Amino acid sequence: MKHKILDTSKELFLNLGFKSVTMDEIASKLGVSKKTIYKYFENKTELVAAVTEYMFDTVSFGIDTICELKMNPIEEIFSIKRFVMKHLKDEKSSPQYQLQKYYPKIYASLTQKQFDVMQVCVINNLKKGIEIGLYRDNINLEFTSRIYFNGMVGIKNIELFPLTDYSMNTLMNHYLEYHIRGIATEKGLQELKKQLTQK
């Protein structure tokens, strides 16, 4: 039952936002009483924390699986983007914004975990790209991985990039192109063009 609650809550939170969804709506969607949910989660904040942890673990596992496929680094970045978009439903309700505003402690903890995982993933991607000649060999790995993370967080700021003007998928494509053009060799740019045609 706990897994079912997490799954249903995740769907509702992603579609409608963390603040907007009530415990009544979750119970109704599950066809159970609120008491059943409270058996597993003391309150909504505890449920939100568990759902974000669950989403983080699911996405991290998926990214690890993609990295094990040994694609070229640019193809890998776009495959990860497609996987994340599928799982986060194009973030139509801006869940990150609501999480940051209404559950700042959960947001801060999640952001730190995302940073730790992404640092390793991005630095490995950069090293691999340099090795096979897709990225320039004079890039600063630490700086590039941090600026990449900062940009990824930044494009989810709905005050800067209103959802009425940009879909998350469009923003991600623009950002990945921006990132890769800054570090790619001529060979890397050819691979980037190929990936951009696939969306």
PDB file of C-alpha atoms in Angstrom:
ATOM      1  CA  MET A   1       0.000   0.000   0.000  1.00  0.00           C
ATOM      2  CA  LYS A   2       2.840   2.395   0.873  1.00  0.00           C
ATOM      3  CA  HIS A   3       4.254   2.052  -2.646  1.00  0.00           C
ATOM      4  CA  LYS A   4       0.820   2.694  -4.137  1.00  0.00           C
ATOM      5  CA  ILE A   5       0.434   5.873  -2.051  1.00  0.00           C
ATOM      6  CA  LEU A   6       3.863   7.114  -3.219  1.00  0.00           C
ATOM      7  CA  ASP A   7       3.074   6.352  -6.857  1.00  0.00           C
ATOM      8  CA  THR A   8      -0.329   8.039  -6.840  1.00  0.00           C
ATOM      9  CA  SER A   9       0.934  11.053  -4.881  1.00  0.00           C
ATOM     10  CA  LYS A  10       3.861  11.431  -7.289  1.00  0.00           C
ATOM     11  CA  GLU A  11       1.492  11.534 -10.288  1.00  0.00           C
ATOM     12  CA  LEU A  12      -0.754  14.120  -8.639  1.00  0.00           C
ATOM     13  CA  PHE A  13       2.126  16.279  -7.397  1.00  0.00           C
ATOM     14  CA  LEU A  14       3.780  16.328 -10.822  1.00  0.00           C
ATOM     15  CA  ASN A  15       0.552  17.140 -12.633  1.00  0.00           C
ATOM     16  CA  LEU A  16      -0.921  19.637 -10.175  1.00  0.00           C
ATOM     17  CA  GLY A  17       1.927  20.764  -7.903  1.00  0.00           C
ATOM     18  CA  PHE A  18       2.992  19.952  -4.339  1.00  0.00           C
ATOM     19  CA  LYS A  19       0.993  22.753  -2.747  1.00  0.00           C
ATOM     20  CA  SER A  20      -2.179  22.311  -4.800  1.00  0.00           C
ATOM     21  CA  VAL A  21      -2.828  18.636  -4.027  1.00  0.00           C
ATOM     22  CA  THR A  22      -4.648  17.855  -0.775  1.00  0.00           C
ATOM     23  CA  MET A  23      -4.566  14.654   1.271  1.00  0.00           C
ATOM     24  CA  ASP A  24      -8.293  14.308   0.494  1.00  0.00           C
ATOM     25  CA  GLU A  25      -7.547  14.266  -3.249  1.00  0.00           C
ATOM     26  CA  ILE A  26      -4.849  11.625  -2.801  1.00  0.00           C
ATOM     27  CA  ALA A  27      -7.176   9.454  -0.700  1.00  0.00           C
ATOM     28  CA  SER A  28      -9.975   9.885  -3.232  1.00  0.00           C
ATOM     29  CA  LYS A  29      -7.698   8.962  -6.151  1.00  0.00           C
ATOM     30  CA  LEU A  30      -6.566   5.852  -4.267  1.00  0.00           C
ATOM     31  CA  GLY A  31     -10.098   4.955  -3.232  1.00  0.00           C
ATOM     32  CA  VAL A  32      -9.111   4.785   0.441  1.00  0.00           C
ATOM     33  CA  SER A  33      -9.729   6.911   3.521  1.00  0.00           C
ATOM     34  CA  LYS A  34      -7.279   9.578   4.673  1.00  0.00           C
ATOM     35  CA  LYS A  35      -6.725   7.440   7.778  1.00  0.00           C
ATOM     36  CA  THR A  36      -5.082   4.796   5.567  1.00  0.00           C
ATOM     37  CA  ILE A  37      -2.553   7.343   4.274  1.00  0.00           C
ATOM     38  CA  TYR A  38      -1.859   8.591   7.813  1.00  0.00           C
ATOM     39  CA  LYS A  39      -1.027   5.040   8.817  1.00  0.00           C
ATOM     40  CA  TYR A  40       2.095   5.344   6.640  1.00  0.00           C
ATOM     41  CA  PHE A  41       2.744   9.100   6.654  1.00  0.00           C
ATOM     42  CA  GLU A  42       2.126  11.285   9.688  1.00  0.00           C
ATOM     43  CA  ASN A  43       1.282  14.406   7.665  1.00  0.00           C
ATOM     44  CA  LYS A  44       1.531  15.919   4.197  1.00  0.00           C
ATOM     45  CA  THR A  45       5.070  17.231   4.742  1.00  0.00           C
ATOM     46  CA  GLU A  46       6.258  13.716   5.540  1.00  0.00           C
ATOM     47  CA  LEU A  47       4.515  12.434   2.413  1.00  0.00           C
ATOM     48  CA  VAL A  48       6.083  15.167   0.241  1.00  0.00           C
ATOM     49  CA  ALA A  49       9.536  14.268   1.636  1.00  0.00           C
ATOM     50  CA  ALA A  50       8.964  10.570   0.898  1.00  0.00           C
ATOM     51  CA  VAL A  51       7.682  11.275  -2.635  1.00  0.00           C
ATOM     52  CA  THR A  52      10.656  13.506  -3.529  1.00  0.00           C
ATOM     53  CA  GLU A  53      13.043  10.842  -2.176  1.00  0.00           C
ATOM     54  CA  TYR A  54      11.205   8.191  -4.207  1.00  0.00           C
ATOM     55  CA  MET A  55      11.363  10.312  -7.381  1.00  0.00           C
ATOM     56  CA  PHE A  56      15.038  11.081  -6.800  1.00  0.00           C
ATOM     57  CA  ASP A  57      15.886   7.371  -6.379  1.00  0.00           C
ATOM     58  CA  THR A  58      13.897   6.401  -9.508  1.00  0.00           C
ATOM     59  CA  VAL A  59      15.540   9.074 -11.662  1.00  0.00           C
ATOM     60  CA  SER A  60      19.042   8.377 -10.259  1.00  0.00           C
ATOM     61  CA  PHE A  61      18.675   4.663 -10.977  1.00  0.00           C
ATOM     62  CA  GLY A  62      17.502   5.414 -14.530  1.00  0.00           C
ATOM     63  CA  ILE A  63      20.437   7.762 -15.143  1.00  0.00           C
ATOM     64  CA  ASP A  64      22.908   5.144 -13.841  1.00  0.00           C
ATOM     65  CA  THR A  65      21.361   2.585 -16.196  1.00  0.00           C
ATOM     66  CA  ILE A  66      21.765   4.961 -19.177  1.00  0.00           C
ATOM     67  CA  CYS A  67      25.400   5.695 -18.206  1.00  0.00           C
ATOM     68  CA  GLU A  68      26.150   1.952 -18.192  1.00  0.00           C
ATOM     69  CA  LEU A  69      25.099   1.722 -21.873  1.00  0.00           C
ATOM     70  CA  LYS A  70      28.434   3.335 -22.870  1.00  0.00           C
ATOM     71  CA  MET A  71      26.964   5.700 -25.487  1.00  0.00           C
ATOM     72  CA  ASN A  72      29.025   8.606 -26.697  1.00  0.00           C
ATOM     73  CA  PRO A  73      28.806  11.456 -24.111  1.00  0.00           C
ATOM     74  CA  ILE A  74      26.582  13.787 -26.180  1.00  0.00           C
ATOM     75  CA  GLU A  75      24.139  11.002 -26.996  1.00  0.00           C
ATOM     76  CA  GLU A  76      24.190  10.091 -23.282  1.00  0.00           C
ATOM     77  CA  ILE A  77      23.235  13.643 -22.222  1.00  0.00           C
ATOM     78  CA  PHE A  78      20.250  13.706 -24.595  1.00  0.00           C
ATOM     79  CA  SER A  79      19.146  10.192 -23.562  1.00  0.00           C
ATOM     80  CA  ILE A  80      19.195  11.282 -19.927  1.00  0.00           C
ATOM     81  CA  LYS A  81      17.168  14.373 -20.845  1.00  0.00           C
ATOM     82  CA  ARG A  82      14.516  12.245 -22.600  1.00  0.00           C
ATOM     83  CA  PHE A  83      14.355   9.857 -19.629  1.00  0.00           C
ATOM     84  CA  VAL A  84      14.019  12.694 -17.095  1.00  0.00           C
ATOM     85  CA  MET A  85      11.330  14.440 -19.171  1.00  0.00           C
ATOM     86  CA  LYS A  86       9.325  11.219 -19.326  1.00  0.00           C
ATOM     87  CA  HIS A  87       9.499  10.795 -15.558  1.00  0.00           C
ATOM     88  CA  LEU A  88       8.889  14.407 -14.617  1.00  0.00           C
ATOM     89  CA  LYS A  89       6.014  14.871 -17.088  1.00  0.00           C
ATOM     90  CA  ASP A  90       7.587  17.991 -18.632  1.00  0.00           C
ATOM     91  CA  GLU A  91       7.055  19.603 -15.195  1.00  0.00           C
ATOM     92  CA  LYS A  92       3.841  21.312 -16.298  1.00  0.00           C
ATOM     93  CA  SER A  93       2.906  22.357 -12.769  1.00  0.00           C
ATOM     94  CA  SER A  94       6.401  23.582 -11.893  1.00  0.00           C
ATOM     95  CA  PRO A  95       6.726  21.209  -8.929  1.00  0.00           C
ATOM     96  CA  GLN A  96      10.257  22.433  -8.190  1.00  0.00           C
ATOM     97  CA  TYR A  97       9.019  26.001  -7.736  1.00  0.00           C
ATOM     98  CA  GLN A  98       6.249  24.903  -5.346  1.00  0.00           C
ATOM     99  CA  LEU A  99       8.657  22.660  -3.457  1.00  0.00           C
ATOM    100  CA  GLN A 100      11.115  25.544  -3.038  1.00  0.00           C
ATOM    101  CA  LYS A 101       8.399  27.961  -1.904  1.00  0.00           C
ATOM    102  CA  TYR A 102       6.322  25.779   0.414  1.00  0.00           C
ATOM    103  CA  TYR A 103       8.751  23.048   1.521  1.00  0.00           C
ATOM    104  CA  PRO A 104      12.150  24.825   1.602  1.00  0.00           C
ATOM    105  CA  LYS A 105      13.894  22.250   3.847  1.00  0.00           C
ATOM    106  CA  ILE A 106      12.880  19.357   1.592  1.00  0.00           C
ATOM    107  CA  TYR A 107      13.914  21.391  -1.468  1.00  0.00           C
ATOM    108  CA  ALA A 108      17.348  22.214   0.016  1.00  0.00           C
ATOM    109  CA  SER A 109      18.025  18.586   0.929  1.00  0.00           C
ATOM    110  CA  LEU A 110      16.909  17.378  -2.526  1.00  0.00           C
ATOM    111  CA  THR A 111      19.031  19.989  -4.316  1.00  0.00           C
ATOM    112  CA  GLN A 112      22.125  18.924  -2.357  1.00  0.00           C
ATOM    113  CA  LYS A 113      21.537  15.266  -3.255  1.00  0.00           C
ATOM    114  CA  GLN A 114      20.984  16.175  -6.921  1.00  0.00           C
ATOM    115  CA  PHE A 115      24.205  18.193  -6.913  1.00  0.00           C
ATOM    116  CA  ASP A 116      26.238  15.312  -5.421  1.00  0.00           C
ATOM    117  CA  VAL A 117      24.931  12.818  -7.988  1.00  0.00           C
ATOM    118  CA  MET A 118      25.187  15.196 -10.946  1.00  0.00           C
ATOM    119  CA  GLN A 119      28.759  16.219 -10.137  1.00  0.00           C
ATOM    120  CA  VAL A 120      29.971  12.634 -10.532  1.00  0.00           C
ATOM    121  CA  CYS A 121      27.815  12.007 -13.607  1.00  0.00           C
ATOM    122  CA  VAL A 122      28.783  15.241 -15.406  1.00  0.00           C
ATOM    123  CA  ILE A 123      32.515  14.981 -14.640  1.00  0.00           C
ATOM    124  CA  ASN A 124      32.534  11.400 -15.984  1.00  0.00           C
ATOM    125  CA  ASN A 125      30.683  12.592 -19.091  1.00  0.00           C
ATOM    126  CA  LEU A 126      33.195  15.413 -19.622  1.00  0.00           C
ATOM    127  CA  LYS A 127      36.220  13.126 -19.180  1.00  0.00           C
ATOM    128  CA  LYS A 128      34.777  10.632 -21.638  1.00  0.00           C
ATOM    129  CA  GLY A 129      34.029  13.403 -24.144  1.00  0.00           C
ATOM    130  CA  ILE A 130      37.592  14.747 -23.932  1.00  0.00           C
ATOM    131  CA  GLU A 131      39.007  11.225 -24.332  1.00  0.00           C
ATOM    132  CA  ILE A 132      37.166  10.553 -27.585  1.00  0.00           C
ATOM    133  CA  GLY A 133      37.583  14.040 -29.003  1.00  0.00           C
ATOM    134  CA  LEU A 134      33.990  15.328 -28.703  1.00  0.00           C
ATOM    135  CA  TYR A 135      34.904  17.944 -26.068  1.00  0.00           C
ATOM    136  CA  ARG A 136      37.885  20.316 -25.980  1.00  0.00           C
ATOM    137  CA  ASP A 137      40.753  19.048 -23.830  1.00  0.00           C
ATOM    138  CA  ASN A 138      41.315  22.403 -22.088  1.00  0.00           C
ATOM    139  CA  ILE A 139      37.979  22.671 -20.248  1.00  0.00           C
ATOM    140  CA  ASN A 140      37.966  23.009 -16.467  1.00  0.00           C
ATOM    141  CA  LEU A 141      36.035  19.927 -15.295  1.00  0.00           C
ATOM    142  CA  GLU A 142      35.071  21.219 -11.856  1.00  0.00           C
ATOM    143  CA  PHE A 143      33.907  24.621 -13.101  1.00  0.00           C
ATOM    144  CA  THR A 144      32.013  23.177 -16.088  1.00  0.00           C
ATOM    145  CA  SER A 145      30.190  20.576 -13.982  1.00  0.00           C
ATOM    146  CA  ARG A 146      29.143  23.227 -11.433  1.00  0.00           C
ATOM    147  CA  ILE A 147      27.990  25.743 -14.038  1.00  0.00           C
ATOM    148  CA  TYR A 148      26.063  22.934 -15.768  1.00  0.00           C
ATOM    149  CA  PHE A 149      24.232  22.111 -12.519  1.00  0.00           C
ATOM    150  CA  ASN A 150      23.573  25.795 -11.832  1.00  0.00           C
ATOM    151  CA  GLY A 151      22.046  26.196 -15.307  1.00  0.00           C
ATOM    152  CA  MET A 152      19.880  23.111 -14.895  1.00  0.00           C
ATOM    153  CA  VAL A 153      18.457  24.539 -11.675  1.00  0.00           C
ATOM    154  CA  GLY A 154      18.175  28.012 -13.225  1.00  0.00           C
ATOM    155  CA  ILE A 155      16.029  27.015 -16.201  1.00  0.00           C
ATOM    156  CA  LYS A 156      13.397  25.730 -13.764  1.00  0.00           C
ATOM    157  CA  ASN A 157      12.914  29.226 -12.347  1.00  0.00           C
ATOM    158  CA  ILE A 158       9.425  30.052 -13.608  1.00  0.00           C
ATOM    159  CA  GLU A 159       9.881  33.764 -12.970  1.00  0.00           C
ATOM    160  CA  LEU A 160      12.782  33.794 -15.439  1.00  0.00           C
ATOM    161  CA  PHE A 161      11.260  31.243 -17.797  1.00  0.00           C
ATOM    162  CA  PRO A 162       7.451  31.308 -17.505  1.00  0.00           C
ATOM    163  CA  LEU A 163       5.802  28.011 -18.401  1.00  0.00           C
ATOM    164  CA  THR A 164       3.420  29.925 -20.669  1.00  0.00           C
ATOM    165  CA  ASP A 165       6.373  30.873 -22.882  1.00  0.00           C
ATOM    166  CA  TYR A 166       8.617  27.812 -22.597  1.00  0.00           C
ATOM    167  CA  SER A 167       7.952  24.128 -22.178  1.00  0.00           C
ATOM    168  CA  MET A 168      10.513  22.344 -20.008  1.00  0.00           C
ATOM    169  CA  ASN A 169      11.474  20.173 -22.982  1.00  0.00           C
ATOM    170  CA  THR A 170      12.237  23.246 -25.128  1.00  0.00           C
ATOM    171  CA  LEU A 171      14.242  24.817 -22.305  1.00  0.00           C
ATOM    172  CA  MET A 172      16.237  21.622 -21.810  1.00  0.00           C
ATOM    173  CA  ASN A 173      17.040  21.405 -25.533  1.00  0.00           C
ATOM    174  CA  HIS A 174      18.144  25.058 -25.633  1.00  0.00           C
ATOM    175  CA  TYR A 175      20.228  24.598 -22.502  1.00  0.00           C
ATOM    176  CA  LEU A 176      21.926  21.380 -23.648  1.00  0.00           C
ATOM    177  CA  GLU A 177      22.793  22.998 -26.969  1.00  0.00           C
ATOM    178  CA  TYR A 178      24.184  26.031 -25.126  1.00  0.00           C
ATOM    179  CA  HIS A 179      26.243  23.783 -22.802  1.00  0.00           C
ATOM    180  CA  ILE A 180      27.636  21.531 -25.518  1.00  0.00           C
ATOM    181  CA  ARG A 181      28.476  24.350 -27.953  1.00  0.00           C
ATOM    182  CA  GLY A 182      30.629  25.859 -25.198  1.00  0.00           C
ATOM    183  CA  ILE A 183      32.769  22.738 -24.777  1.00  0.00           C
ATOM    184  CA  ALA A 184      32.530  20.798 -28.056  1.00  0.00           C
ATOM    185  CA  THR A 185      35.156  20.213 -30.731  1.00  0.00           C
ATOM    186  CA  GLU A 186      34.192  20.251 -34.414  1.00  0.00           C
ATOM    187  CA  LYS A 187      33.510  16.512 -34.122  1.00  0.00           C
ATOM    188  CA  GLY A 188      31.328  17.177 -31.067  1.00  0.00           C
ATOM    189  CA  LEU A 189      29.301  19.800 -32.926  1.00  0.00           C
ATOM    190  CA  GLN A 190      28.484  17.251 -35.627  1.00  0.00           C
ATOM    191  CA  GLU A 191      27.158  14.865 -32.963  1.00  0.00           C
ATOM    192  CA  LEU A 192      25.188  17.718 -31.364  1.00  0.00           C
ATOM    193  CA  LYS A 193      23.466  18.494 -34.683  1.00  0.00           C
ATOM    194  CA  LYS A 194      22.525  14.841 -34.977  1.00  0.00           C
ATOM    195  CA  GLN A 195      21.010  14.781 -31.473  1.00  0.00           C
ATOM    196  CA  LEU A 196      19.093  18.035 -31.969  1.00  0.00           C
ATOM    197  CA  THR A 197      17.297  16.619 -34.983  1.00  0.00           C
ATOM    198  CA  GLN A 198      16.032  13.743 -32.792  1.00  0.00           C
ATOM    199  CA  LYS A 199      14.694  16.026 -30.027  1.00  0.00           C
TER     200      LYS A 199
END
